[in-house]
Short mmCIF file of C-alpha atoms in Angstrom, two decimals:
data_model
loop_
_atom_site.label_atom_id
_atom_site.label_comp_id
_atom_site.label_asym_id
_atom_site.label_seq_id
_atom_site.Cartn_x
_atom_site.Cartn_y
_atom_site.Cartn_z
CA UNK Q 1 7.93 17.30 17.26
CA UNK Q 2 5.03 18.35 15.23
CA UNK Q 3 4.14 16.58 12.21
CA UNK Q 4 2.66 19.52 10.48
CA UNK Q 5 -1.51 20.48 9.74
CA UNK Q 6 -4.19 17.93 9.42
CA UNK Q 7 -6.85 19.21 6.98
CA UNK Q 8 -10.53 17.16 7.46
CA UNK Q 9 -12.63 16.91 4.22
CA UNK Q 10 -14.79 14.31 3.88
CA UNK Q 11 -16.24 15.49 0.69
CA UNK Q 12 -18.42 14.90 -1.35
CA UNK Q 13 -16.35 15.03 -4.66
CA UNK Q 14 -17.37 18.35 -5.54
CA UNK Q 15 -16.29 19.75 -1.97
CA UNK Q 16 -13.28 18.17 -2.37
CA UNK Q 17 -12.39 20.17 -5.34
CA UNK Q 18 -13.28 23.17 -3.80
CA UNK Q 19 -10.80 22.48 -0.78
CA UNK Q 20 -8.06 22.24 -2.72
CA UNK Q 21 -8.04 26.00 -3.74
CA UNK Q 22 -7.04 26.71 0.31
CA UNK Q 23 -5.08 23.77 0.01
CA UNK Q 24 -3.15 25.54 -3.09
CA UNK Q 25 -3.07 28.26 -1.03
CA UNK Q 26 -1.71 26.74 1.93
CA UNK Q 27 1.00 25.69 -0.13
CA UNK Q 28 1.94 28.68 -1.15
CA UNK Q 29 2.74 30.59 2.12
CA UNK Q 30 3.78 27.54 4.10
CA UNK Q 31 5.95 25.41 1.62
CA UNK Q 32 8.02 23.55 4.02
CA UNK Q 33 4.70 22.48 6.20
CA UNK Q 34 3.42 18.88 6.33
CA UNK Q 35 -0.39 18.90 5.20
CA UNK Q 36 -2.24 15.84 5.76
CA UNK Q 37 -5.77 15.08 4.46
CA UNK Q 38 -8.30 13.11 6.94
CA UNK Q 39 -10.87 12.53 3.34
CA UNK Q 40 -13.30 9.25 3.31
CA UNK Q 41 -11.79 6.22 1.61
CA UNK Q 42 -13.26 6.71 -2.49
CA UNK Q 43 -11.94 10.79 -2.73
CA UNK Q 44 -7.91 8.69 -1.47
CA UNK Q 45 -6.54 8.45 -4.92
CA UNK Q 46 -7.78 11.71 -6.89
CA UNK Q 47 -6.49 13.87 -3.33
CA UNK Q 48 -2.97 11.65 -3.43
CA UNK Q 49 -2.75 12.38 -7.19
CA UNK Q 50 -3.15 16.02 -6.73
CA UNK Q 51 0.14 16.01 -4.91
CA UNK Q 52 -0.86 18.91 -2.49
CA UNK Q 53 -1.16 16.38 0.27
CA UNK Q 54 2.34 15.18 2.10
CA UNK Q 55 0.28 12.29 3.29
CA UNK Q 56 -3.47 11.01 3.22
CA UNK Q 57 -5.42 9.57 5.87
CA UNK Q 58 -8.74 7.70 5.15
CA UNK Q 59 -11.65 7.06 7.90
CA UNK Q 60 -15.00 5.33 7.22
CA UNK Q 61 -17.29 8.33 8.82
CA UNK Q 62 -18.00 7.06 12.56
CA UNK Q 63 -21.49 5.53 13.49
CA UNK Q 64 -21.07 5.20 17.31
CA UNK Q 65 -18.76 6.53 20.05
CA UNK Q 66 -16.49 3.72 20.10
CA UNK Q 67 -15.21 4.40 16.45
CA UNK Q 68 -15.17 8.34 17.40
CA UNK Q 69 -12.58 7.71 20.17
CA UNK Q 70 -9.97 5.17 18.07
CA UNK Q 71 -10.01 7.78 15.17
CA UNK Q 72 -9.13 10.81 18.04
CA UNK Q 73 -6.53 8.26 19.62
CA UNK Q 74 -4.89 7.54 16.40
CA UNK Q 75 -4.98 11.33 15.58
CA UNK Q 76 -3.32 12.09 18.50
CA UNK Q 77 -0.41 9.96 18.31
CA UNK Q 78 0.05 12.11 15.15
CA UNK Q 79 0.83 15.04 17.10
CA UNK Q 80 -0.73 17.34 14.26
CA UNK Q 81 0.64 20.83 15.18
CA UNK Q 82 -2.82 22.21 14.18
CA UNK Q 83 -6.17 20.91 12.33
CA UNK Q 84 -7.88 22.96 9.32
CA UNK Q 85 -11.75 21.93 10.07
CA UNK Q 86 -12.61 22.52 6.09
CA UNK Q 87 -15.68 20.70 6.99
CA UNK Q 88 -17.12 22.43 9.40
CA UNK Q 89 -20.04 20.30 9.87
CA UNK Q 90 -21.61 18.67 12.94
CA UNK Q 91 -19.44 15.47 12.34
CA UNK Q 92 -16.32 17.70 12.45
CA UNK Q 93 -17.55 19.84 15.76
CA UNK Q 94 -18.53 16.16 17.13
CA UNK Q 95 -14.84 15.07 16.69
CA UNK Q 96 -13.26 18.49 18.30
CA UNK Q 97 -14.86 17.99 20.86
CA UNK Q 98 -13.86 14.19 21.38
CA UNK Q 99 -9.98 15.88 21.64
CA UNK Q 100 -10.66 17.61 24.66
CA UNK Q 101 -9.11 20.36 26.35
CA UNK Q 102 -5.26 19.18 25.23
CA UNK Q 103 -5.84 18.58 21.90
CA UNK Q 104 -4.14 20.55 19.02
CA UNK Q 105 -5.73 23.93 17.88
CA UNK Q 106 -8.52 24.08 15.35
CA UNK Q 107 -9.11 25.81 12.78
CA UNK Q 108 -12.62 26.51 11.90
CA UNK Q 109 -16.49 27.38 12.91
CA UNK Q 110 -17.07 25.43 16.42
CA UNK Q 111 -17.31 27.21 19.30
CA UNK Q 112 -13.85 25.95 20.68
CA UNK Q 113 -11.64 26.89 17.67
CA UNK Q 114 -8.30 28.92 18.31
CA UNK Q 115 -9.24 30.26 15.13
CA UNK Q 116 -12.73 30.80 14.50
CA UNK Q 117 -14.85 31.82 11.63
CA UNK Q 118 -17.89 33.63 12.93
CA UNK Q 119 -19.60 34.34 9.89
CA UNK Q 120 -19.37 31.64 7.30
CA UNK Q 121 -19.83 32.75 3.91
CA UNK Q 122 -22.18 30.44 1.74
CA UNK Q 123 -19.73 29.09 -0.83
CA UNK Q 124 -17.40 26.24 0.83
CA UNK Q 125 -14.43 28.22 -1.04
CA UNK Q 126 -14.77 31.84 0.18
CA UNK Q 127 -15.46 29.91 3.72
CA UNK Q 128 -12.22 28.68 3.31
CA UNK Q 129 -10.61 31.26 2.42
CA UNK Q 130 -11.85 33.58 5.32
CA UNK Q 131 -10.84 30.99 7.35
CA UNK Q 132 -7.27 30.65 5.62
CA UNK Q 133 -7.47 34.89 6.54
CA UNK Q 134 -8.75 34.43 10.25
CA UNK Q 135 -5.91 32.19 10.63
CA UNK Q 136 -3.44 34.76 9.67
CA UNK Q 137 -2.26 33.75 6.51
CA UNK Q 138 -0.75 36.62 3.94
CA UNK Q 139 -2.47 38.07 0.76
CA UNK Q 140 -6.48 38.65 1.70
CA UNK Q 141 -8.38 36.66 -0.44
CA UNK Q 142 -11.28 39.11 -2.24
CA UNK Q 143 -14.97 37.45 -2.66
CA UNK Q 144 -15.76 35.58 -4.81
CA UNK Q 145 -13.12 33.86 -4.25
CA UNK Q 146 -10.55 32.12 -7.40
CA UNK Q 147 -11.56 28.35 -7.67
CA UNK Q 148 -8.71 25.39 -7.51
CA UNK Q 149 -6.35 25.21 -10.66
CA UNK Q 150 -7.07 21.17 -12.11
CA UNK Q 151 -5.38 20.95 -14.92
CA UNK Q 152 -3.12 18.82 -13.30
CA UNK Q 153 -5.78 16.41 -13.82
CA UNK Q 154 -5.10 15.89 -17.67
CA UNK Q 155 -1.38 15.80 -17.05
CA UNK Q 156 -1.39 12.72 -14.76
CA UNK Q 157 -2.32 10.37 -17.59
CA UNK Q 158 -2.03 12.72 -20.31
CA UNK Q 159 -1.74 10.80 -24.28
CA UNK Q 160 -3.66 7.40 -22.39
CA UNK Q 161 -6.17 6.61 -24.89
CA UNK Q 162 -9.08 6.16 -22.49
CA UNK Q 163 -8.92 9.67 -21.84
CA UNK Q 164 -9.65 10.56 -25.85
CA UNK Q 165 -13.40 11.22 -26.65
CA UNK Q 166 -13.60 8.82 -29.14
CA UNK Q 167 -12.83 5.87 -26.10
CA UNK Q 168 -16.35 6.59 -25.61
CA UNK Q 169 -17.55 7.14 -28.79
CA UNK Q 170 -17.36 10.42 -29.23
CA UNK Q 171 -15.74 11.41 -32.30
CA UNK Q 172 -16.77 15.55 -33.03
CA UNK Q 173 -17.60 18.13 -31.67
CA UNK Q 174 -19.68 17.31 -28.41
CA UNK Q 175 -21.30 18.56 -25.46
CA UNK Q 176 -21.66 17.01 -21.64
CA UNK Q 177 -25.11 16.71 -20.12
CA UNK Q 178 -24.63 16.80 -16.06
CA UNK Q 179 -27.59 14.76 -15.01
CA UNK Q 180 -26.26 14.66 -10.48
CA UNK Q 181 -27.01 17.05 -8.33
CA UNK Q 182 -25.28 16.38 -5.16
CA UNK Q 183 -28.35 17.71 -2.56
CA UNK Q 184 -31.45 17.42 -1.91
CA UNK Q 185 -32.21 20.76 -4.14
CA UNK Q 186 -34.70 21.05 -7.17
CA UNK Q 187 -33.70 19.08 -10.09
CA UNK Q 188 -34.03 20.20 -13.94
CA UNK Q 189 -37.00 18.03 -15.17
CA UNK Q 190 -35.89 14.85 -17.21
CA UNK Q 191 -37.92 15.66 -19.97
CA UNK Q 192 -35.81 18.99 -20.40
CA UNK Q 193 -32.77 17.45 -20.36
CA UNK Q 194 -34.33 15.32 -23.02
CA UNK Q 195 -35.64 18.04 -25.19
CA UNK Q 196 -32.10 19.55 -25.25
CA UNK Q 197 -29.96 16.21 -25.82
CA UNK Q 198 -32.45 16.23 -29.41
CA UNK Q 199 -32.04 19.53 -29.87
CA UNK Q 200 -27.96 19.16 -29.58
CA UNK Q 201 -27.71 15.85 -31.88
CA UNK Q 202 -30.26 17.75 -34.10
CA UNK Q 203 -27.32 20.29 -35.04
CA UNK Q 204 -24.62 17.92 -35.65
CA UNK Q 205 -23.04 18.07 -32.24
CA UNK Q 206 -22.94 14.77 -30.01
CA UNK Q 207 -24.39 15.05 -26.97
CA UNK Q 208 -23.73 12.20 -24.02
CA UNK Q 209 -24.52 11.83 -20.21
CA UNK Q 210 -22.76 12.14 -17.46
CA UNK Q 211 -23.72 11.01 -14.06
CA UNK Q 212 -23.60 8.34 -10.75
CA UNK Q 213 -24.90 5.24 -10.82
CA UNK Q 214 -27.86 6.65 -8.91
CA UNK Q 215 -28.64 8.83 -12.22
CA UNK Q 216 -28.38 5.86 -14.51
CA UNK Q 217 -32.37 5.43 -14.43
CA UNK Q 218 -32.71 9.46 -15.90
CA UNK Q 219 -30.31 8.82 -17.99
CA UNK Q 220 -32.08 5.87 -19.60
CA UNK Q 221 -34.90 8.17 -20.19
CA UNK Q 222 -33.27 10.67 -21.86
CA UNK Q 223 -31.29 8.99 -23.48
CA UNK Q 224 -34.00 6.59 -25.45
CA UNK Q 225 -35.33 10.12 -27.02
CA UNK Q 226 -32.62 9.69 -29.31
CA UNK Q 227 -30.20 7.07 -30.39
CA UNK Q 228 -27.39 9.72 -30.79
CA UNK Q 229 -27.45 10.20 -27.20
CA UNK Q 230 -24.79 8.81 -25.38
CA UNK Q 231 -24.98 7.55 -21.94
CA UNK Q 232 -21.98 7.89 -20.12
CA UNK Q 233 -23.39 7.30 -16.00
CA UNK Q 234 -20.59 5.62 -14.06
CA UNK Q 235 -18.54 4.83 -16.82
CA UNK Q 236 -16.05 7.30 -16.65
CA UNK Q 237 -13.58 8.10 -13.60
CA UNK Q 238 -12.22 11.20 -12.09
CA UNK Q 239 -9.61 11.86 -14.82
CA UNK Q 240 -11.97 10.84 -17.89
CA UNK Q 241 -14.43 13.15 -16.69
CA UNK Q 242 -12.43 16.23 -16.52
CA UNK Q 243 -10.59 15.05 -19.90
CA UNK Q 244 -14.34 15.04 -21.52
CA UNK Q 245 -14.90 18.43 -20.03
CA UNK Q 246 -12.05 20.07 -21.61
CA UNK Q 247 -12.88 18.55 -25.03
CA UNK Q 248 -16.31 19.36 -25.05
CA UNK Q 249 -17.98 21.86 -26.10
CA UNK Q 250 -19.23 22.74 -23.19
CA UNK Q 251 -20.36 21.14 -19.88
CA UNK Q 252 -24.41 22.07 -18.71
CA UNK Q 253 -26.37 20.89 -16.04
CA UNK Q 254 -26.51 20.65 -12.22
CA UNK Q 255 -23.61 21.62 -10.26
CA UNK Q 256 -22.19 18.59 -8.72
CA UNK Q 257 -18.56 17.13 -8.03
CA UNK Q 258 -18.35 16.37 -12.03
CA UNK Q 259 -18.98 20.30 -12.78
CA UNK Q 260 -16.55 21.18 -10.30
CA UNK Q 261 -13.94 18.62 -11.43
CA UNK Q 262 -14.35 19.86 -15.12
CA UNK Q 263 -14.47 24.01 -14.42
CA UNK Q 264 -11.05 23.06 -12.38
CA UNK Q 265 -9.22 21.43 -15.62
CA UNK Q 266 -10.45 24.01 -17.68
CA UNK Q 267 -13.96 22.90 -19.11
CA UNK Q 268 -16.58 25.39 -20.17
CA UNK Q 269 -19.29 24.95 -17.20
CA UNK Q 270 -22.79 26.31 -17.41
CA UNK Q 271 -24.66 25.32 -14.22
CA UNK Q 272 -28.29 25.44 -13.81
CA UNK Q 273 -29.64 27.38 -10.36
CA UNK Q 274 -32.71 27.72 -9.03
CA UNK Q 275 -32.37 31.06 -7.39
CA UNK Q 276 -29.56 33.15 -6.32
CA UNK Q 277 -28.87 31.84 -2.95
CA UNK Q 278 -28.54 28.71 -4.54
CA UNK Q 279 -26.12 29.82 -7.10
CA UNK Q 280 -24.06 31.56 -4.48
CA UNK Q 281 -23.67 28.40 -2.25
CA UNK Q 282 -22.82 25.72 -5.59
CA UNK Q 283 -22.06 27.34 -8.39
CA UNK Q 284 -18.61 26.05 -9.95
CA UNK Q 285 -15.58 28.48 -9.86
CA UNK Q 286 -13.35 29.52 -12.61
CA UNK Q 287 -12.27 30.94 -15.15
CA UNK Q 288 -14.97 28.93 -17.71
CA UNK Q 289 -17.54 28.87 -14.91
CA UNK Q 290 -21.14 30.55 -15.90
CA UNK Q 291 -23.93 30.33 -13.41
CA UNK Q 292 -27.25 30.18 -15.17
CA UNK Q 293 -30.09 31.50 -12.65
CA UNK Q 294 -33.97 31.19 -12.46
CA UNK Q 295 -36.76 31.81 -10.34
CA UNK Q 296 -37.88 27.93 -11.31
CA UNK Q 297 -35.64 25.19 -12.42
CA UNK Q 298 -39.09 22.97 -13.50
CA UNK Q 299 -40.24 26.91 -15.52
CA UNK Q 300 -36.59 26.84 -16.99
CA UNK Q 301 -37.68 25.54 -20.68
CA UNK Q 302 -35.23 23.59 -22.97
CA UNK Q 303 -35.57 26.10 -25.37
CA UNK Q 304 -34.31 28.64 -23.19
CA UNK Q 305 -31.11 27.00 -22.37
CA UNK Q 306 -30.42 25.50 -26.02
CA UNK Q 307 -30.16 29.50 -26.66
CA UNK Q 308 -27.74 30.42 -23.75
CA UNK Q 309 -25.70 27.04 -25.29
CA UNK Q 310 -26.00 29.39 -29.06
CA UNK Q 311 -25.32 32.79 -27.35
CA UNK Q 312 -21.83 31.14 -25.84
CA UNK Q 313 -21.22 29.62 -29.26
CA UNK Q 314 -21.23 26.57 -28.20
CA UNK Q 315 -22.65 25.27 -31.66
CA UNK Q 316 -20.12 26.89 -33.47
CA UNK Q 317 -17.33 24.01 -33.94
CA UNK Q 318 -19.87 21.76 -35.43
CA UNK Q 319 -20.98 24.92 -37.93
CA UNK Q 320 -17.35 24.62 -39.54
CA UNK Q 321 -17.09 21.19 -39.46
CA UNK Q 322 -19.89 20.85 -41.45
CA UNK Q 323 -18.53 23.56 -44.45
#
């Protein structure tokens, strides 16, 4: 007897999030299958408190062989009717391959797939959605594709205090600096996010950081411009983070898991791109999701952003709070 799909993500955060609108999906045409999630051990909790998962798997990502053929022998006492590769990365084509020729049917972009996605689109969610089509499944997604509904996320601990803004010492009107970006791509200089953290505080608005702990070192610097400034890096988890989103104001800056997490619950998300291919391939979806694009992230003054912030009103709460 089967015991339903297997769907692999392994993240990062951000990817995560984006899964979960073929996951939704999924869900909707096949209500009475099992879905498992094969995620990494830190993205357990938020995908088990999502409740789109029947079950979820973890796996520390395999360094040798050895650990490679366990994880398929475990997998395949499973008896997984099918697996939905929402990877699709070399790991993922590494550990199709390790099934053989009797193992269940794939879904996804290596070579050996039952059903196979020739083209991949740039954005992980219309990729999964073509895939979700190639695999036969009813009502043809258009591009761009929707992004995941999250606001789930401020129901699962909804009236806690530590999800308030004032837990963190926020206590107006405020808007979220996103200092991570999850690649390798350009980075919006320090010293703009700097010049636009004063220019925020400057109107009455607070203004605090969000970030990793890797981002805790920019954050330092921008944050010593100005006192106001909060610095936020690591200190809040998955749940405060989109609560903070959909208080603020809105949420600018790179377009990382935290962007993602907070366009999903409902935030107000401008992202910063350099380029267009870029922006197709990481821009946040949804319904609060704007996608701010330019030939040079390091050319992209703070001036210039501070007025997209005024020409979505973002400044506007603090105007009548002041009256």
């Amino acid at each position: 007897m089967s015991a339903g799909a297997l769907i692999i993500c392994f993240g990062p955060l951000g990817r995560l999030v984006d899964a979960m609108a073929a996951v939704q999906r999924l869900r909707q045409h096949n209500t009475h299958e099992r879905l498992t999630l094969l995620t990494v051990p830190n993205l357990a909790g938020l995908a088990k408190a999502s409740s789109l998962f029947d079950d979820v798997s973890t796996v520390e990502l395999w360094q040798n062989s050895a650990a490679l053929r366990t994880l398929v022998q475990a997998l395949k006492k499973r008896r997984f009717g099918r697996i939905y590769d929402l990877e699709r990365s070399a790991r993922t084509r590494q550990l199709q391959k390790a099934f053989g020729m009797f193992g269940p049917p794939f879904a996804g972009a290596a070579r050996r797939s039952k059903w196979k996605l020739d083209r991949v689109p740039p954005h992980p969610i219309d990729a999964d959605a073509a895939l979700l089509d190639v695999v036969g499944l009813s009502g043809h997604m258009p591009s761009p594709g929707p992004g995941p509904e999250g606001r789930w996320l401020l129901r699962r601990r909804a009236g806690a205090p530590s999800l308030e803004p004032a837990f963190f010492g926020l206590e107006r009107d405020f808007i979220l600096l996103n200092l991570t970006r999850d690649d390798e791509g350009p980075r919006w200089p320090n010293a703009h996010f700097a010049a636009l953290g004063r220019g925020i505080v400057e109107t009455g608005m607070g203004c605090a950081l969000i970030g990793t702990i890797a981002d805790r070192v920019y954050a330092r610097e921008v944050a010593q411009i100005d006192v106001r400034i909060k610095d936020l890096c690591a200190r809040a988890d998955y749940y405060q983070l989109a609560a903070l989103g959909a208080h603020a104001s809105v949420v600018i800056g790179h377009a990382d898991g935290a962007a993602r997490l907070a366009c999903a619950a409902g935030a107000r998300t401008i992202t910063l791109h350099q380029g267009h291919e870029d922006a197709n391939a990481h821009a946040p979806r949804g319904a609060g999701a704007v996608a701010l694009v330019t030939p040079s992230l390091e050319a992209l003054s703070a001036r210039s952003v501070y007025d997209v912030l005024g020409m979505f009103k973002a400044f506007e709460r603090s105007k009548v709070a002041k009256r």
